Amino acid sequence: MTGNRASRISLAVLMLFLGAVLLTAPAGAFTPPPLPGDEEEIAPPPPPVFGEEDKEAKEPEKEESKPAHADKPGPKPQPKPVKAVTEKPKPEPKPQATPKTKPHTKPKETPKEPSYTVDQLFRMGMNAYKGENNTTQSYADALKWWGRAGEKGHGIALYNLGIMHKNGEGTKKDYGRARDYFLKSAGKKYANAFEQLGHIYYDGLLGKADYPEAYRWYEQAAGQKKAFSQFRLGLMHYKGQGRPKDAMKAFYWFDEAAKNGYVDAMVNLGVLYEKGEGAIFSRDKAIHWYKQAADKGSTLGMAYLGEVYYQGRGVPKDVKKGISLLEQAAVKGQTYAQKALYKIDNARYIKYRNVK
């Protein structure tokens, strides 16, 4: 009992003491510790404020120079160096061996030739062919320049290439290629090419004479006043080559050729007049044409005229004049005159005995 009483007295004294302390302590000087479970959690610091309004997403993000939780000055914590974590390099596969190639070398540029007009190319070919105008004579160069002119469609250059292949100048003879060049030139309406094609077929240079084809080309050339082609047409009509014999057509073409100055056609007109073939017989006209031919240098016309005077055919006989004309023709190699003289005096003209 006594013990319980003493405990109550002690507790009362303690309560009085505490009350006195509470009455004398200043307000707000003591804050009781939180009870277990009531501790405040430390919240993360708020984001920085840039001014009156939040400039979220309006400025580039920057790292703060100090930790957001530093309230007091003190030694600034030094950032620890961060070791970069890098993956160990994986071994790369061994590259496959590539075949060795020679280093590419740029080909040497050849100097470009100056550009020439087609007429310049043609003249250069002519200079090379003839060796004129300070140009060395060279068939090879002629072929080169005319070849280039021919590629540009120069008709005469194509014709000249045909002649060179026909004659074997600067190249071997090749009648086939000659014919091809003449055909190209004929495509440019060059009359000489028509005539050369006539020669190729008339003379059988491709194997056998082809008179109808020759006649076709000669006729085209004759239409462009080519005198030889006109003469050849007359001869073909007279002989019946590729056409039936026709003395009148022969006379027509001989007359056309004679008008264009072809002396052999003049001789043939004289023969037709003297024979009365294709024309009315006329010794006067025959003598006229023989003389025309002789005056233009025809040794056959001279020989025929000499016979006319020697025999007195249509003119007073004049042996001396006739012999003189025959001798002039014989000296120039006219076999008809040589044989005629041998017949007149075989002893005097024995040198012409074996003339055929």
C-alpha positions as YAML, in Angstrom:
chain: A
units: angstrom
residues:
- id: 1
  name: MET
  ca: [0.00, 0.00, 0.00]
- id: 2
  name: THR
  ca: [2.77, 2.28, 1.19]
- id: 3
  name: GLY
  ca: [4.61, 1.58, -2.14]
- id: 4
  name: ASN
  ca: [1.67, 2.43, -4.35]
- id: 5
  name: ARG
  ca: [1.12, 5.66, -2.45]
- id: 6
  name: ALA
  ca: [4.72, 6.68, -2.95]
- id: 7
  name: SER
  ca: [4.44, 6.01, -6.74]
- id: 8
  name: ARG
  ca: [1.38, 8.18, -7.02]
- id: 9
  name: ILE
  ca: [3.10, 11.01, -5.16]
- id: 10
  name: SER
  ca: [6.11, 10.80, -7.50]
- id: 11
  name: LEU
  ca: [3.96, 10.89, -10.61]
- id: 12
  name: ALA
  ca: [2.09, 13.93, -9.36]
- id: 13
  name: VAL
  ca: [5.28, 15.77, -8.67]
- id: 14
  name: LEU
  ca: [6.53, 14.96, -12.18]
- id: 15
  name: MET
  ca: [3.38, 16.28, -13.80]
- id: 16
  name: LEU
  ca: [3.65, 19.52, -11.89]
- id: 17
  name: PHE
  ca: [7.22, 19.93, -13.05]
- id: 18
  name: LEU
  ca: [6.38, 19.36, -16.69]
- id: 19
  name: GLY
  ca: [3.53, 21.79, -16.56]
- id: 20
  name: ALA
  ca: [5.81, 24.45, -15.20]
- id: 21
  name: VAL
  ca: [8.28, 23.86, -18.00]
- id: 22
  name: LEU
  ca: [5.67, 24.12, -20.69]
- id: 23
  name: LEU
  ca: [4.38, 27.38, -19.33]
- id: 24
  name: THR
  ca: [7.82, 28.98, -19.28]
- id: 25
  name: ALA
  ca: [9.11, 27.73, -22.82]
- id: 26
  name: PRO
  ca: [8.93, 30.19, -25.80]
- id: 27
  name: ALA
  ca: [6.39, 29.42, -28.52]
- id: 28
  name: GLY
  ca: [7.72, 27.55, -31.56]
- id: 29
  name: ALA
  ca: [11.05, 26.61, -29.99]
- id: 30
  name: PHE
  ca: [10.42, 22.91, -30.08]
- id: 31
  name: THR
  ca: [9.07, 20.61, -32.71]
- id: 32
  name: PRO
  ca: [8.37, 17.08, -31.71]
- id: 33
  name: PRO
  ca: [10.01, 14.44, -33.85]
- id: 34
  name: PRO
  ca: [7.79, 12.62, -36.25]
- id: 35
  name: LEU
  ca: [6.29, 9.41, -35.27]
- id: 36
  name: PRO
  ca: [7.48, 6.31, -37.05]
- id: 37
  name: GLY
  ca: [5.75, 6.12, -40.41]
- id: 38
  name: ASP
  ca: [5.00, 9.82, -40.48]
- id: 39
  name: GLU
  ca: [8.43, 10.93, -41.86]
- id: 40
  name: GLU
  ca: [8.23, 13.32, -44.85]
- id: 41
  name: GLU
  ca: [9.61, 12.02, -48.06]
- id: 42
  name: ILE
  ca: [12.31, 14.10, -49.66]
- id: 43
  name: ALA
  ca: [10.72, 15.30, -52.92]
- id: 44
  name: PRO
  ca: [12.84, 15.82, -55.98]
- id: 45
  name: PRO
  ca: [13.76, 19.42, -56.72]
- id: 46
  name: PRO
  ca: [11.37, 21.33, -59.01]
- id: 47
  name: PRO
  ca: [12.42, 22.11, -62.56]
- id: 48
  name: PRO
  ca: [14.17, 25.40, -63.10]
- id: 49
  name: VAL
  ca: [12.11, 28.46, -63.88]
- id: 50
  name: PHE
  ca: [13.16, 30.63, -66.84]
- id: 51
  name: GLY
  ca: [11.14, 33.69, -66.17]
- id: 52
  name: GLU
  ca: [7.60, 34.81, -65.79]
- id: 53
  name: GLU
  ca: [6.30, 31.93, -67.89]
- id: 54
  name: ASP
  ca: [7.49, 28.44, -68.28]
- id: 55
  name: LYS
  ca: [9.54, 28.20, -71.49]
- id: 56
  name: GLU
  ca: [9.08, 24.51, -71.82]
- id: 57
  name: ALA
  ca: [10.27, 23.22, -75.15]
- id: 58
  name: LYS
  ca: [11.11, 26.79, -76.35]
- id: 59
  name: GLU
  ca: [14.83, 26.70, -75.62]
- id: 60
  name: PRO
  ca: [17.33, 24.00, -76.18]
- id: 61
  name: GLU
  ca: [17.93, 21.84, -73.19]
- id: 62
  name: LYS
  ca: [21.09, 22.56, -71.18]
- id: 63
  name: GLU
  ca: [22.77, 20.72, -68.37]
- id: 64
  name: GLU
  ca: [22.84, 22.63, -65.06]
- id: 65
  name: SER
  ca: [26.31, 23.53, -63.87]
- id: 66
  name: LYS
  ca: [25.53, 22.43, -60.35]
- id: 67
  name: PRO
  ca: [23.40, 19.76, -58.75]
- id: 68
  name: ALA
  ca: [19.82, 20.87, -58.19]
- id: 69
  name: HIS
  ca: [19.95, 19.86, -54.51]
- id: 70
  name: ALA
  ca: [22.86, 22.16, -53.44]
- id: 71
  name: ASP
  ca: [21.36, 24.66, -50.97]
- id: 72
  name: LYS
  ca: [24.55, 25.78, -49.31]
- id: 73
  name: PRO
  ca: [27.84, 26.92, -50.65]
- id: 74
  name: GLY
  ca: [30.56, 24.39, -50.31]
- id: 75
  name: PRO
  ca: [33.11, 22.55, -52.31]
- id: 76
  name: LYS
  ca: [31.70, 21.76, -55.68]
- id: 77
  name: PRO
  ca: [31.65, 18.11, -56.36]
- id: 78
  name: GLN
  ca: [33.91, 17.25, -59.26]
- id: 79
  name: PRO
  ca: [32.31, 15.04, -61.83]
- id: 80
  name: LYS
  ca: [33.94, 11.72, -62.13]
- id: 81
  name: PRO
  ca: [35.26, 10.88, -65.51]
- id: 82
  name: VAL
  ca: [32.99, 8.50, -67.32]
- id: 83
  name: LYS
  ca: [34.68, 5.73, -69.12]
- id: 84
  name: ALA
  ca: [33.19, 5.22, -72.51]
- id: 85
  name: VAL
  ca: [31.95, 1.74, -72.92]
- id: 86
  name: THR
  ca: [32.97, 0.60, -76.34]
- id: 87
  name: GLU
  ca: [32.46, -2.71, -77.93]
- id: 88
  name: LYS
  ca: [35.50, -4.63, -78.81]
- id: 89
  name: PRO
  ca: [35.99, -4.46, -82.52]
- id: 90
  name: LYS
  ca: [35.01, -7.62, -84.27]
- id: 91
  name: PRO
  ca: [37.48, -9.00, -86.71]
- id: 92
  name: GLU
  ca: [36.46, -8.02, -90.26]
- id: 93
  name: PRO
  ca: [36.40, -10.71, -92.92]
- id: 94
  name: LYS
  ca: [39.53, -10.83, -94.98]
- id: 95
  name: PRO
  ca: [38.89, -9.08, -98.27]
- id: 96
  name: GLN
  ca: [39.01, -11.33, -101.31]
- id: 97
  name: ALA
  ca: [41.99, -10.84, -103.48]
- id: 98
  name: THR
  ca: [41.12, -8.90, -106.62]
- id: 99
  name: PRO
  ca: [42.96, -9.60, -109.84]
- id: 100
  name: LYS
  ca: [45.68, -7.14, -110.51]
- id: 101
  name: THR
  ca: [44.94, -4.86, -113.39]
- id: 102
  name: LYS
  ca: [47.28, -2.67, -115.26]
- id: 103
  name: PRO
  ca: [46.96, 0.95, -114.32]
- id: 104
  name: HIS
  ca: [44.67, 2.77, -116.71]
- id: 105
  name: THR
  ca: [46.68, 4.91, -118.99]
- id: 106
  name: LYS
  ca: [45.00, 7.67, -120.92]
- id: 107
  name: PRO
  ca: [45.58, 7.19, -124.62]
- id: 108
  name: LYS
  ca: [47.61, 9.82, -126.29]
- id: 109
  name: GLU
  ca: [45.46, 12.27, -128.11]
- id: 110
  name: THR
  ca: [46.24, 12.51, -131.78]
- id: 111
  name: PRO
  ca: [46.14, 15.98, -133.20]
- id: 112
  name: LYS
  ca: [42.90, 16.62, -135.03]
- id: 113
  name: GLU
  ca: [43.12, 17.36, -138.72]
- id: 114
  name: PRO
  ca: [41.69, 20.69, -139.76]
- id: 115
  name: SER
  ca: [38.21, 20.62, -141.19]
- id: 116
  name: TYR
  ca: [38.14, 20.86, -144.98]
- id: 117
  name: THR
  ca: [35.27, 21.59, -147.33]
- id: 118
  name: VAL
  ca: [34.43, 18.98, -149.94]
- id: 119
  name: ASP
  ca: [35.88, 21.19, -152.68]
- id: 120
  name: GLN
  ca: [39.14, 21.58, -150.74]
- id: 121
  name: LEU
  ca: [39.37, 17.81, -150.34]
- id: 122
  name: PHE
  ca: [38.85, 17.37, -154.07]
- id: 123
  name: ARG
  ca: [41.56, 19.92, -154.96]
- id: 124
  name: MET
  ca: [43.98, 18.32, -152.50]
- id: 125
  name: GLY
  ca: [43.38, 14.99, -154.22]
- id: 126
  name: MET
  ca: [44.02, 16.54, -157.62]
- id: 127
  name: ASN
  ca: [47.24, 18.18, -156.41]
- id: 128
  name: ALA
  ca: [48.45, 14.86, -155.02]
- id: 129
  name: TYR
  ca: [47.49, 12.99, -158.21]
- id: 130
  name: LYS
  ca: [49.31, 15.44, -160.49]
- id: 131
  name: GLY
  ca: [52.01, 16.66, -158.09]
- id: 132
  name: GLU
  ca: [50.98, 20.27, -158.53]
- id: 133
  name: ASN
  ca: [50.91, 23.39, -156.32]
- id: 134
  name: ASN
  ca: [53.92, 22.44, -154.18]
- id: 135
  name: THR
  ca: [52.44, 19.00, -153.51]
- id: 136
  name: THR
  ca: [54.44, 15.79, -153.81]
- id: 137
  name: GLN
  ca: [52.94, 13.45, -156.39]
- id: 138
  name: SER
  ca: [51.29, 10.58, -154.53]
- id: 139
  name: TYR
  ca: [48.56, 8.26, -155.75]
- id: 140
  name: ALA
  ca: [48.08, 7.10, -152.15]
- id: 141
  name: ASP
  ca: [47.32, 10.65, -151.02]
- id: 142
  name: ALA
  ca: [45.07, 11.16, -154.03]
- id: 143
  name: LEU
  ca: [43.08, 8.09, -153.02]
- id: 144
  name: LYS
  ca: [42.89, 9.40, -149.45]
- id: 145
  name: TRP
  ca: [41.64, 12.90, -150.27]
- id: 146
  name: TRP
  ca: [39.29, 11.83, -153.04]
- id: 147
  name: GLY
  ca: [38.02, 9.09, -150.75]
- id: 148
  name: ARG
  ca: [37.07, 11.68, -148.14]
- id: 149
  name: ALA
  ca: [35.51, 13.93, -150.77]
- id: 150
  name: GLY
  ca: [33.61, 10.93, -152.11]
- id: 151
  name: GLU
  ca: [32.24, 10.20, -148.63]
- id: 152
  name: LYS
  ca: [30.77, 13.69, -148.73]
- id: 153
  name: GLY
  ca: [29.08, 12.95, -152.06]
- id: 154
  name: HIS
  ca: [31.48, 14.62, -154.51]
- id: 155
  name: GLY
  ca: [30.54, 13.05, -157.86]
- id: 156
  name: ILE
  ca: [33.81, 13.77, -159.69]
- id: 157
  name: ALA
  ca: [35.89, 12.48, -156.77]
- id: 158
  name: LEU
  ca: [33.93, 9.22, -156.91]
- id: 159
  name: TYR
  ca: [34.55, 9.06, -160.66]
- id: 160
  name: ASN
  ca: [38.29, 9.61, -160.17]
- id: 161
  name: LEU
  ca: [38.42, 6.83, -157.59]
- id: 162
  name: GLY
  ca: [36.82, 4.57, -160.19]
- id: 163
  name: ILE
  ca: [39.45, 5.53, -162.78]
- id: 164
  name: MET
  ca: [42.30, 4.83, -160.34]
- id: 165
  name: HIS
  ca: [40.93, 1.38, -159.51]
- id: 166
  name: LYS
  ca: [40.35, 0.67, -163.18]
- id: 167
  name: ASN
  ca: [43.91, 1.67, -164.10]
- id: 168
  name: GLY
  ca: [45.60, 0.30, -160.97]
- id: 169
  name: GLU
  ca: [46.95, 3.66, -159.82]
- id: 170
  name: GLY
  ca: [47.94, 3.59, -156.15]
- id: 171
  name: THR
  ca: [46.11, 0.30, -155.79]
- id: 172
  name: LYS
  ca: [45.73, -2.95, -157.66]
- id: 173
  name: LYS
  ca: [43.41, -3.07, -160.66]
- id: 174
  name: ASP
  ca: [39.92, -3.89, -159.53]
- id: 175
  name: TYR
  ca: [37.22, -3.53, -162.16]
- id: 176
  name: GLY
  ca: [34.53, -4.49, -159.69]
- id: 177
  name: ARG
  ca: [35.41, -1.65, -157.31]
- id: 178
  name: ALA
  ca: [35.84, 0.67, -160.28]
- id: 179
  name: ARG
  ca: [32.31, -0.20, -161.40]
- id: 180
  name: ASP
  ca: [31.01, 0.48, -157.88]
- id: 181
  name: TYR
  ca: [32.60, 3.93, -157.78]
- id: 182
  name: PHE
  ca: [31.26, 4.73, -161.25]
- id: 183
  name: LEU
  ca: [27.79, 3.70, -160.12]
- id: 184
  name: LYS
  ca: [28.01, 6.07, -157.12]
- id: 185
  name: SER
  ca: [29.21, 8.85, -159.39]
- id: 186
  name: ALA
  ca: [26.43, 8.10, -161.87]
- id: 187
  name: GLY
  ca: [24.03, 8.52, -158.97]
- id: 188
  name: LYS
  ca: [25.24, 12.14, -158.90]
- id: 189
  name: LYS
  ca: [24.37, 12.41, -162.64]
- id: 190
  name: TYR
  ca: [28.00, 12.70, -163.71]
- id: 191
  name: ALA
  ca: [28.04, 11.97, -167.46]
- id: 192
  name: ASN
  ca: [31.58, 10.58, -167.56]
- id: 193
  name: ALA
  ca: [30.54, 7.91, -165.07]
- id: 194
  name: PHE
  ca: [27.73, 6.81, -167.40]
- id: 195
  name: GLU
  ca: [30.27, 6.50, -170.18]
- id: 196
  name: GLN
  ca: [32.76, 4.53, -168.10]
- id: 197
  name: LEU
  ca: [30.05, 2.08, -167.10]
- id: 198
  name: GLY
  ca: [29.32, 1.64, -170.80]
- id: 199
  name: HIS
  ca: [33.02, 0.85, -171.39]
- id: 200
  name: ILE
  ca: [33.12, -1.72, -168.59]
- id: 201
  name: TYR
  ca: [30.18, -3.64, -170.02]
- id: 202
  name: TYR
  ca: [31.10, -3.15, -173.69]
- id: 203
  name: ASP
  ca: [34.69, -4.33, -173.17]
- id: 204
  name: GLY
  ca: [33.65, -7.22, -170.92]
- id: 205
  name: LEU
  ca: [35.90, -6.13, -168.05]
- id: 206
  name: LEU
  ca: [33.76, -8.03, -165.56]
- id: 207
  name: GLY
  ca: [34.06, -11.28, -167.48]
- id: 208
  name: LYS
  ca: [31.97, -11.09, -170.64]
- id: 209
  name: ALA
  ca: [30.72, -8.31, -172.87]
- id: 210
  name: ASP
  ca: [27.19, -7.21, -172.06]
- id: 211
  name: TYR
  ca: [26.08, -5.12, -175.03]
- id: 212
  name: PRO
  ca: [22.51, -4.40, -173.85]
- id: 213
  name: GLU
  ca: [23.84, -3.09, -170.52]
- id: 214
  name: ALA
  ca: [26.57, -1.15, -172.30]
- id: 215
  name: TYR
  ca: [23.99, 0.39, -174.63]
- id: 216
  name: ARG
  ca: [21.88, 1.47, -171.64]
- id: 217
  name: TRP
  ca: [24.76, 3.39, -170.06]
- id: 218
  name: TYR
  ca: [26.03, 4.85, -173.34]
- id: 219
  name: GLU
  ca: [22.54, 6.11, -174.08]
- id: 220
  name: GLN
  ca: [22.39, 7.99, -170.77]
- id: 221
  name: ALA
  ca: [25.80, 9.53, -171.43]
- id: 222
  name: ALA
  ca: [24.80, 10.42, -175.01]
- id: 223
  name: GLY
  ca: [21.80, 12.26, -173.61]
- id: 224
  name: GLN
  ca: [24.30, 14.55, -171.86]
- id: 225
  name: LYS
  ca: [26.19, 15.26, -175.13]
- id: 226
  name: LYS
  ca: [29.04, 12.83, -174.51]
- id: 227
  name: ALA
  ca: [30.42, 12.55, -178.06]
- id: 228
  name: PHE
  ca: [32.16, 9.20, -177.66]
- id: 229
  name: SER
  ca: [29.00, 7.59, -176.29]
- id: 230
  name: GLN
  ca: [27.08, 8.95, -179.27]
- id: 231
  name: PHE
  ca: [29.74, 7.50, -181.58]
- id: 232
  name: ARG
  ca: [29.64, 4.14, -179.79]
- id: 233
  name: LEU
  ca: [25.84, 3.97, -180.11]
- id: 234
  name: GLY
  ca: [26.19, 4.57, -183.85]
- id: 235
  name: LEU
  ca: [28.76, 1.79, -184.08]
- id: 236
  name: MET
  ca: [26.57, -0.63, -182.11]
- id: 237
  name: HIS
  ca: [23.65, 0.05, -184.45]
- id: 238
  name: TYR
  ca: [25.90, -0.35, -187.48]
- id: 239
  name: LYS
  ca: [27.31, -3.70, -186.26]
- id: 240
  name: GLY
  ca: [24.17, -4.97, -184.57]
- id: 241
  name: GLN
  ca: [25.67, -5.13, -181.05]
- id: 242
  name: GLY
  ca: [22.90, -5.33, -178.47]
- id: 243
  name: ARG
  ca: [20.53, -3.95, -181.10]
- id: 244
  name: PRO
  ca: [19.49, -5.07, -184.58]
- id: 245
  name: LYS
  ca: [21.58, -3.63, -187.40]
- id: 246
  name: ASP
  ca: [20.21, -0.27, -188.44]
- id: 247
  name: ALA
  ca: [22.26, 1.98, -190.75]
- id: 248
  name: MET
  ca: [19.88, 4.90, -190.36]
- id: 249
  name: LYS
  ca: [20.18, 4.91, -186.56]
- id: 250
  name: ALA
  ca: [23.91, 4.48, -186.96]
- id: 251
  name: PHE
  ca: [23.98, 7.54, -189.23]
- id: 252
  name: TYR
  ca: [21.92, 9.51, -186.71]
- id: 253
  name: TRP
  ca: [24.31, 8.86, -183.84]
- id: 254
  name: PHE
  ca: [27.42, 9.42, -185.99]
- id: 255
  name: ASP
  ca: [25.97, 12.76, -187.04]
- id: 256
  name: GLU
  ca: [25.29, 13.72, -183.40]
- id: 257
  name: ALA
  ca: [28.83, 12.80, -182.41]
- id: 258
  name: ALA
  ca: [30.31, 14.70, -185.37]
- id: 259
  name: LYS
  ca: [28.41, 17.83, -184.35]
- id: 260
  name: ASN
  ca: [30.12, 17.52, -180.96]
- id: 261
  name: GLY
  ca: [33.56, 17.35, -182.64]
- id: 262
  name: TYR
  ca: [34.27, 13.59, -182.53]
- id: 263
  name: VAL
  ca: [36.58, 13.03, -185.53]
- id: 264
  name: ASP
  ca: [36.03, 9.27, -185.91]
- id: 265
  name: ALA
  ca: [32.31, 9.96, -186.27]
- id: 266
  name: MET
  ca: [33.18, 12.40, -189.08]
- id: 267
  name: VAL
  ca: [35.12, 9.66, -190.88]
- id: 268
  name: ASN
  ca: [32.19, 7.27, -190.51]
- id: 269
  name: LEU
  ca: [29.75, 9.82, -191.89]
- id: 270
  name: GLY
  ca: [32.01, 10.10, -194.92]
- id: 271
  name: VAL
  ca: [31.95, 6.30, -195.32]
- id: 272
  name: LEU
  ca: [28.14, 6.12, -195.05]
- id: 273
  name: TYR
  ca: [27.73, 8.93, -197.59]
- id: 274
  name: GLU
  ca: [30.14, 7.25, -199.96]
- id: 275
  name: LYS
  ca: [28.36, 3.89, -199.62]
- id: 276
  name: GLY
  ca: [24.86, 5.34, -199.49]
- id: 277
  name: GLU
  ca: [24.09, 3.51, -196.24]
- id: 278
  name: GLY
  ca: [21.65, 5.21, -193.92]
- id: 279
  name: ALA
  ca: [21.87, 8.31, -196.07]
- id: 280
  name: ILE
  ca: [21.61, 9.34, -199.70]
- id: 281
  name: PHE
  ca: [24.77, 8.53, -201.64]
- id: 282
  name: SER
  ca: [26.97, 11.64, -201.95]
- id: 283
  name: ARG
  ca: [30.70, 11.71, -202.77]
- id: 284
  name: ASP
  ca: [30.80, 15.42, -202.16]
- id: 285
  name: LYS
  ca: [29.53, 15.01, -198.61]
- id: 286
  name: ALA
  ca: [31.85, 12.04, -198.12]
- id: 287
  name: ILE
  ca: [34.87, 14.15, -199.15]
- id: 288
  name: HIS
  ca: [33.62, 16.97, -196.94]
- id: 289
  name: TRP
  ca: [33.63, 14.77, -193.86]
- id: 290
  name: TYR
  ca: [36.96, 13.10, -194.69]
- id: 291
  name: LYS
  ca: [38.52, 16.53, -195.00]
- id: 292
  name: GLN
  ca: [36.89, 17.72, -191.76]
- id: 293
  name: ALA
  ca: [38.36, 14.75, -189.95]
- id: 294
  name: ALA
  ca: [41.83, 15.13, -191.52]
- id: 295
  name: ASP
  ca: [41.95, 18.82, -190.59]
- id: 296
  name: LYS
  ca: [41.27, 17.86, -186.99]
- id: 297
  name: GLY
  ca: [44.16, 15.38, -186.95]
- id: 298
  name: SER
  ca: [42.49, 12.12, -187.95]
- id: 299
  name: THR
  ca: [45.09, 9.95, -189.75]
- id: 300
  name: LEU
  ca: [42.33, 7.66, -191.00]
- id: 301
  name: GLY
  ca: [40.44, 10.63, -192.47]
- id: 302
  name: MET
  ca: [43.73, 11.69, -194.10]
- id: 303
  name: ALA
  ca: [44.26, 8.19, -195.53]
- id: 304
  name: TYR
  ca: [40.71, 8.00, -196.93]
- id: 305
  name: LEU
  ca: [41.06, 11.45, -198.44]
- id: 306
  name: GLY
  ca: [44.41, 10.41, -199.97]
- id: 307
  name: GLU
  ca: [42.78, 7.41, -201.64]
- id: 308
  name: VAL
  ca: [39.99, 9.62, -203.01]
- id: 309
  name: TYR
  ca: [42.54, 11.90, -204.70]
- id: 310
  name: TYR
  ca: [44.82, 9.06, -205.83]
- id: 311
  name: GLN
  ca: [41.90, 7.22, -207.46]
- id: 312
  name: GLY
  ca: [39.92, 10.32, -208.49]
- id: 313
  name: ARG
  ca: [36.71, 9.28, -206.75]
- id: 314
  name: GLY
  ca: [34.37, 12.25, -207.07]
- id: 315
  name: VAL
  ca: [37.29, 14.62, -207.64]
- id: 316
  name: PRO
  ca: [39.81, 15.08, -210.42]
- id: 317
  name: LYS
  ca: [42.50, 12.42, -210.06]
- id: 318
  name: ASP
  ca: [45.60, 13.75, -208.31]
- id: 319
  name: VAL
  ca: [48.16, 10.97, -207.70]
- id: 320
  name: LYS
  ca: [50.76, 13.27, -206.19]
- id: 321
  name: LYS
  ca: [48.32, 14.78, -203.69]
- id: 322
  name: GLY
  ca: [46.92, 11.36, -202.95]
- id: 323
  name: ILE
  ca: [50.39, 9.83, -202.28]
- id: 324
  name: SER
  ca: [51.35, 12.81, -200.12]
- id: 325
  name: LEU
  ca: [48.29, 12.43, -197.91]
- id: 326
  name: LEU
  ca: [48.85, 8.66, -197.62]
- id: 327
  name: GLU
  ca: [52.51, 9.12, -196.67]
- id: 328
  name: GLN
  ca: [51.63, 11.70, -194.00]
- id: 329
  name: ALA
  ca: [49.19, 9.27, -192.46]
- id: 330
  name: ALA
  ca: [51.63, 6.31, -192.76]
- id: 331
  name: VAL
  ca: [54.43, 8.20, -191.00]
- id: 332
  name: LYS
  ca: [52.04, 8.80, -188.10]
- id: 333
  name: GLY
  ca: [51.45, 5.07, -187.81]
- id: 334
  name: GLN
  ca: [48.19, 4.72, -189.69]
- id: 335
  name: THR
  ca: [48.22, 1.09, -190.81]
- id: 336
  name: TYR
  ca: [45.50, 1.61, -193.44]
- id: 337
  name: ALA
  ca: [47.74, 4.16, -195.20]
- id: 338
  name: GLN
  ca: [50.84, 1.92, -194.88]
- id: 339
  name: LYS
  ca: [49.08, -1.04, -196.51]
- id: 340
  name: ALA
  ca: [47.67, 1.22, -199.24]
- id: 341
  name: LEU
  ca: [51.17, 2.52, -200.09]
- id: 342
  name: TYR
  ca: [52.61, -1.01, -200.20]
- id: 343
  name: LYS
  ca: [49.90, -1.98, -202.69]
- id: 344
  name: ILE
  ca: [50.69, 1.06, -204.83]
- id: 345
  name: ASP
  ca: [54.47, 0.37, -204.94]
- id: 346
  name: ASN
  ca: [55.65, -2.63, -202.94]
- id: 347
  name: ALA
  ca: [59.27, -2.05, -203.93]
- id: 348
  name: ARG
  ca: [59.25, 1.57, -202.79]
- id: 349
  name: TYR
  ca: [57.29, 0.87, -199.62]
- id: 350
  name: ILE
  ca: [58.85, -2.52, -198.80]
- id: 351
  name: LYS
  ca: [59.07, -1.47, -195.15]
- id: 352
  name: TYR
  ca: [55.31, -1.80, -194.87]
- id: 353
  name: ARG
  ca: [55.28, -5.34, -196.25]
- id: 354
  name: ASN
  ca: [54.45, -7.06, -192.94]
- id: 355
  name: VAL
  ca: [51.90, -4.54, -191.77]
- id: 356
  name: LYS
  ca: [48.68, -6.28, -190.80]
...
